[in-house]
């Protein structure tokens, strides 16, 4: 079946430093999956951060970027300069166009702690 | 105002009992979903509904039964509860199912603990 693997556990970054959270995926359908990054801020629900549905394209939101690399089957999340308010849990996810109706397959989540 | 309401926020149950998790969405969406996140595991898809019809069921057990009394409601009934059912259950919704690119909006979750 489909699977998503992302940077495990917690990542600690100092404020204003750069960030990368790795995400690789495996999808069973013949076509290319849609890729997403979701975020859960402390005390809040899961919300979509960005999505890319076309291979080779880049998505961006709130200073975060991720590029859909179909050759490497990767969708790494990057930010040039993190802020303390970025502290949250980040989830990489895919929906397989040939699979279940809108089923999202998630990675395990990466907790980002930004230190002042 | 919250757009997806899940009740209760926390729930403690005894093994063998039955519970219903409530989900209501006020986004005008036509599709709704349930996901589950057990300790140290990724969020796991359970069900998808469209216009109150079951579209996909990826749970192995019939103890989990979604119930849709209205278009914006999708409750989850869990019978014969087991400690392994302890998890946070998330309801989600999207405008539709077509194209697989519709953004899914998630509720805050119900944390279920089975003793």
PDB file of N, CA and C in Angstrom, chain A residues 34 36 38 40 45-48 51 53 91 95-97 100-108, chain B residues 33 35 37 42-43 45 48 55-56 58 90 94 96-97 99-104 106-108:
ATOM      1  N   UNK A  34      -1.168  13.047  -5.072  1.00  0.00           N
ATOM      2  CA  UNK A  34      -1.196  14.423  -4.591  1.00  0.00           C
ATOM      3  C   UNK A  34      -0.465  14.454  -3.248  1.00  0.00           C
ATOM      4  N   UNK A  36       0.831  16.590   0.338  1.00  0.00           N
ATOM      5  CA  UNK A  36       0.372  17.606   1.276  1.00  0.00           C
ATOM      6  C   UNK A  36       1.332  17.705   2.468  1.00  0.00           C
ATOM      7  N   UNK A  38       0.574  18.956   6.366  1.00  0.00           N
ATOM      8  CA  UNK A  38      -0.356  19.431   7.376  1.00  0.00           C
ATOM      9  C   UNK A  38       0.437  19.833   8.612  1.00  0.00           C
ATOM     10  N   UNK A  40      -0.020  20.856  12.960  1.00  0.00           N
ATOM     11  CA  UNK A  40      -0.864  20.976  14.152  1.00  0.00           C
ATOM     12  C   UNK A  40      -0.131  21.828  15.174  1.00  0.00           C
ATOM     13  N   UNK A  45      -6.313  22.120  16.015  1.00  0.00           N
ATOM     14  CA  UNK A  45      -6.528  20.961  15.161  1.00  0.00           C
ATOM     15  C   UNK A  45      -5.570  20.943  13.988  1.00  0.00           C
ATOM     16  N   UNK A  46      -5.614  19.845  13.282  1.00  0.00           N
ATOM     17  CA  UNK A  46      -4.772  19.662  12.105  1.00  0.00           C
ATOM     18  C   UNK A  46      -5.251  20.594  10.999  1.00  0.00           C
ATOM     19  N   UNK A  47      -4.314  21.280  10.344  1.00  0.00           N
ATOM     20  CA  UNK A  47      -4.704  22.164   9.246  1.00  0.00           C
ATOM     21  C   UNK A  47      -3.718  22.022   8.097  1.00  0.00           C
ATOM     22  N   UNK A  48      -4.240  22.240   6.909  1.00  0.00           N
ATOM     23  CA  UNK A  48      -3.397  22.124   5.724  1.00  0.00           C
ATOM     24  C   UNK A  48      -2.416  23.286   5.661  1.00  0.00           C
ATOM     25  N   UNK A  51      -0.100  22.229  -0.428  1.00  0.00           N
ATOM     26  CA  UNK A  51      -0.335  21.024  -1.224  1.00  0.00           C
ATOM     27  C   UNK A  51       0.232  21.241  -2.626  1.00  0.00           C
ATOM     28  N   UNK A  53      -0.187  19.132  -6.416  1.00  0.00           N
ATOM     29  CA  UNK A  53      -0.818  18.003  -7.095  1.00  0.00           C
ATOM     30  C   UNK A  53      -0.176  17.695  -8.432  1.00  0.00           C
ATOM     31  N   UNK A  91       3.078  17.144   9.423  1.00  0.00           N
ATOM     32  CA  UNK A  91       2.768  15.841   8.851  1.00  0.00           C
ATOM     33  C   UNK A  91       2.813  15.916   7.333  1.00  0.00           C
ATOM     34  N   UNK A  95      -2.393  11.599  -1.158  1.00  0.00           N
ATOM     35  CA  UNK A  95      -3.618  10.932  -1.581  1.00  0.00           C
ATOM     36  C   UNK A  95      -3.332  10.333  -2.950  1.00  0.00           C
ATOM     37  N   UNK A  96      -3.671   9.086  -3.069  1.00  0.00           N
ATOM     38  CA  UNK A  96      -3.338   8.310  -4.247  1.00  0.00           C
ATOM     39  C   UNK A  96      -4.489   8.413  -5.237  1.00  0.00           C
ATOM     40  N   UNK A  97      -4.231   8.975  -6.398  1.00  0.00           N
ATOM     41  CA  UNK A  97      -5.312   9.224  -7.350  1.00  0.00           C
ATOM     42  C   UNK A  97      -5.978   7.947  -7.811  1.00  0.00           C
ATOM     43  N   UNK A 100      -8.208   4.906  -2.863  1.00  0.00           N
ATOM     44  CA  UNK A 100      -9.482   5.173  -2.206  1.00  0.00           C
ATOM     45  C   UNK A 100      -9.879   6.632  -2.342  1.00  0.00           C
ATOM     46  N   UNK A 101     -11.159   6.860  -2.291  1.00  0.00           N
ATOM     47  CA  UNK A 101     -11.670   8.219  -2.450  1.00  0.00           C
ATOM     48  C   UNK A 101     -11.105   9.150  -1.396  1.00  0.00           C
ATOM     49  N   UNK A 102     -10.190   9.964  -1.829  1.00  0.00           N
ATOM     50  CA  UNK A 102      -9.640  11.019  -0.989  1.00  0.00           C
ATOM     51  C   UNK A 102      -8.966  10.515   0.281  1.00  0.00           C
ATOM     52  N   UNK A 103      -8.615   9.260   0.336  1.00  0.00           N
ATOM     53  CA  UNK A 103      -7.923   8.760   1.510  1.00  0.00           C
ATOM     54  C   UNK A 103      -6.561   9.430   1.607  1.00  0.00           C
ATOM     55  N   UNK A 104      -6.265   9.994   2.761  1.00  0.00           N
ATOM     56  CA  UNK A 104      -4.950  10.557   3.031  1.00  0.00           C
ATOM     57  C   UNK A 104      -4.113   9.536   3.791  1.00  0.00           C
ATOM     58  N   UNK A 105      -2.892   9.323   3.311  1.00  0.00           N
ATOM     59  CA  UNK A 105      -1.925   8.493   4.034  1.00  0.00           C
ATOM     60  C   UNK A 105      -0.890   9.426   4.637  1.00  0.00           C
ATOM     61  N   UNK A 106      -0.715   9.349   5.940  1.00  0.00           N
ATOM     62  CA  UNK A 106       0.143  10.282   6.656  1.00  0.00           C
ATOM     63  C   UNK A 106       1.468   9.656   7.070  1.00  0.00           C
ATOM     64  N   UNK A 107       2.473  10.520   7.177  1.00  0.00           N
ATOM     65  CA  UNK A 107       3.694  10.137   7.866  1.00  0.00           C
ATOM     66  C   UNK A 107       3.469  10.236   9.367  1.00  0.00           C
ATOM     67  N   UNK A 108       4.479   9.862  10.122  1.00  0.00           N
ATOM     68  CA  UNK A 108       4.346   9.779  11.579  1.00  0.00           C
ATOM     69  C   UNK A 108       4.338  11.146  12.258  1.00  0.00           C
TER      70      UNK A 108
ATOM     71  N   UNK B  33     -15.098  12.259   6.762  1.00  0.00           N
ATOM     72  CA  UNK B  33     -14.148  11.167   6.979  1.00  0.00           C
ATOM     73  C   UNK B  33     -13.918  10.955   8.476  1.00  0.00           C
ATOM     74  N   UNK B  35     -10.596   9.478  10.819  1.00  0.00           N
ATOM     75  CA  UNK B  35      -9.219   9.006  10.933  1.00  0.00           C
ATOM     76  C   UNK B  35      -8.961   8.672  12.399  1.00  0.00           C
ATOM     77  N   UNK B  37      -5.650   8.091  15.305  1.00  0.00           N
ATOM     78  CA  UNK B  37      -4.223   8.132  15.596  1.00  0.00           C
ATOM     79  C   UNK B  37      -3.978   7.477  16.949  1.00  0.00           C
ATOM     80  N   UNK B  42       1.073   6.812  12.909  1.00  0.00           N
ATOM     81  CA  UNK B  42       0.546   7.890  12.060  1.00  0.00           C
ATOM     82  C   UNK B  42      -0.972   7.911  12.067  1.00  0.00           C
ATOM     83  N   UNK B  43      -1.532   9.037  11.660  1.00  0.00           N
ATOM     84  CA  UNK B  43      -2.972   9.084  11.435  1.00  0.00           C
ATOM     85  C   UNK B  43      -3.338   8.033  10.403  1.00  0.00           C
ATOM     86  N   UNK B  45      -6.441   6.370   8.045  1.00  0.00           N
ATOM     87  CA  UNK B  45      -7.761   6.542   7.449  1.00  0.00           C
ATOM     88  C   UNK B  45      -8.678   5.409   7.867  1.00  0.00           C
ATOM     89  N   UNK B  48     -14.666   7.005   4.513  1.00  0.00           N
ATOM     90  CA  UNK B  48     -15.059   8.214   3.806  1.00  0.00           C
ATOM     91  C   UNK B  48     -16.529   8.099   3.421  1.00  0.00           C
ATOM     92  N   UNK B  55     -18.349   5.523   1.151  1.00  0.00           N
ATOM     93  CA  UNK B  55     -17.572   5.381  -0.072  1.00  0.00           C
ATOM     94  C   UNK B  55     -16.402   4.420   0.109  1.00  0.00           C
ATOM     95  N   UNK B  56     -15.838   4.436   1.291  1.00  0.00           N
ATOM     96  CA  UNK B  56     -14.680   3.585   1.530  1.00  0.00           C
ATOM     97  C   UNK B  56     -14.604   3.244   3.013  1.00  0.00           C
ATOM     98  N   UNK B  58     -11.862   1.337   5.474  1.00  0.00           N
ATOM     99  CA  UNK B  58     -10.557   0.698   5.576  1.00  0.00           C
ATOM    100  C   UNK B  58     -10.310   0.147   6.980  1.00  0.00           C
ATOM    101  N   UNK B  90     -10.165  11.502  14.727  1.00  0.00           N
ATOM    102  CA  UNK B  90     -10.344  12.780  14.045  1.00  0.00           C
ATOM    103  C   UNK B  90     -11.401  12.653  12.961  1.00  0.00           C
ATOM    104  N   UNK B  94     -14.491  17.521   3.418  1.00  0.00           N
ATOM    105  CA  UNK B  94     -14.009  18.220   2.231  1.00  0.00           C
ATOM    106  C   UNK B  94     -15.204  18.550   1.354  1.00  0.00           C
ATOM    107  N   UNK B  96     -15.753  17.875  -1.708  1.00  0.00           N
ATOM    108  CA  UNK B  96     -16.190  16.718  -2.454  1.00  0.00           C
ATOM    109  C   UNK B  96     -15.120  15.660  -2.466  1.00  0.00           C
ATOM    110  N   UNK B  97     -15.317  14.644  -3.276  1.00  0.00           N
ATOM    111  CA  UNK B  97     -14.347  13.557  -3.363  1.00  0.00           C
ATOM    112  C   UNK B  97     -13.597  13.569  -4.679  1.00  0.00           C
ATOM    113  N   UNK B  99     -11.348  14.080  -7.866  1.00  0.00           N
ATOM    114  CA  UNK B  99     -10.046  14.640  -8.197  1.00  0.00           C
ATOM    115  C   UNK B  99      -8.977  14.411  -7.169  1.00  0.00           C
ATOM    116  N   UNK B 100      -9.339  13.926  -6.014  1.00  0.00           N
ATOM    117  CA  UNK B 100      -8.368  13.601  -4.959  1.00  0.00           C
ATOM    118  C   UNK B 100      -7.564  14.798  -4.494  1.00  0.00           C
ATOM    119  N   UNK B 101      -7.926  15.981  -4.890  1.00  0.00           N
ATOM    120  CA  UNK B 101      -7.129  17.120  -4.457  1.00  0.00           C
ATOM    121  C   UNK B 101      -7.879  18.027  -3.501  1.00  0.00           C
ATOM    122  N   UNK B 102      -9.114  17.671  -3.186  1.00  0.00           N
ATOM    123  CA  UNK B 102      -9.880  18.522  -2.294  1.00  0.00           C
ATOM    124  C   UNK B 102      -9.240  18.560  -0.919  1.00  0.00           C
ATOM    125  N   UNK B 103      -9.104  19.776  -0.424  1.00  0.00           N
ATOM    126  CA  UNK B 103      -8.512  19.957   0.887  1.00  0.00           C
ATOM    127  C   UNK B 103      -9.433  19.384   1.946  1.00  0.00           C
ATOM    128  N   UNK B 104      -8.866  18.637   2.863  1.00  0.00           N
ATOM    129  CA  UNK B 104      -9.618  18.105   3.971  1.00  0.00           C
ATOM    130  C   UNK B 104      -9.384  18.974   5.197  1.00  0.00           C
ATOM    131  N   UNK B 106      -9.879  19.292   9.261  1.00  0.00           N
ATOM    132  CA  UNK B 106      -9.941  18.361  10.380  1.00  0.00           C
ATOM    133  C   UNK B 106     -10.537  19.004  11.628  1.00  0.00           C
ATOM    134  N   UNK B 107     -11.251  18.177  12.384  1.00  0.00           N
ATOM    135  CA  UNK B 107     -11.724  18.582  13.682  1.00  0.00           C
ATOM    136  C   UNK B 107     -10.634  18.442  14.725  1.00  0.00           C
ATOM    137  N   UNK B 108     -10.905  18.865  15.955  1.00  0.00           N
ATOM    138  CA  UNK B 108      -9.894  18.844  17.011  1.00  0.00           C
ATOM    139  C   UNK B 108      -9.633  17.468  17.589  1.00  0.00           C
TER     140      UNK B 108
END
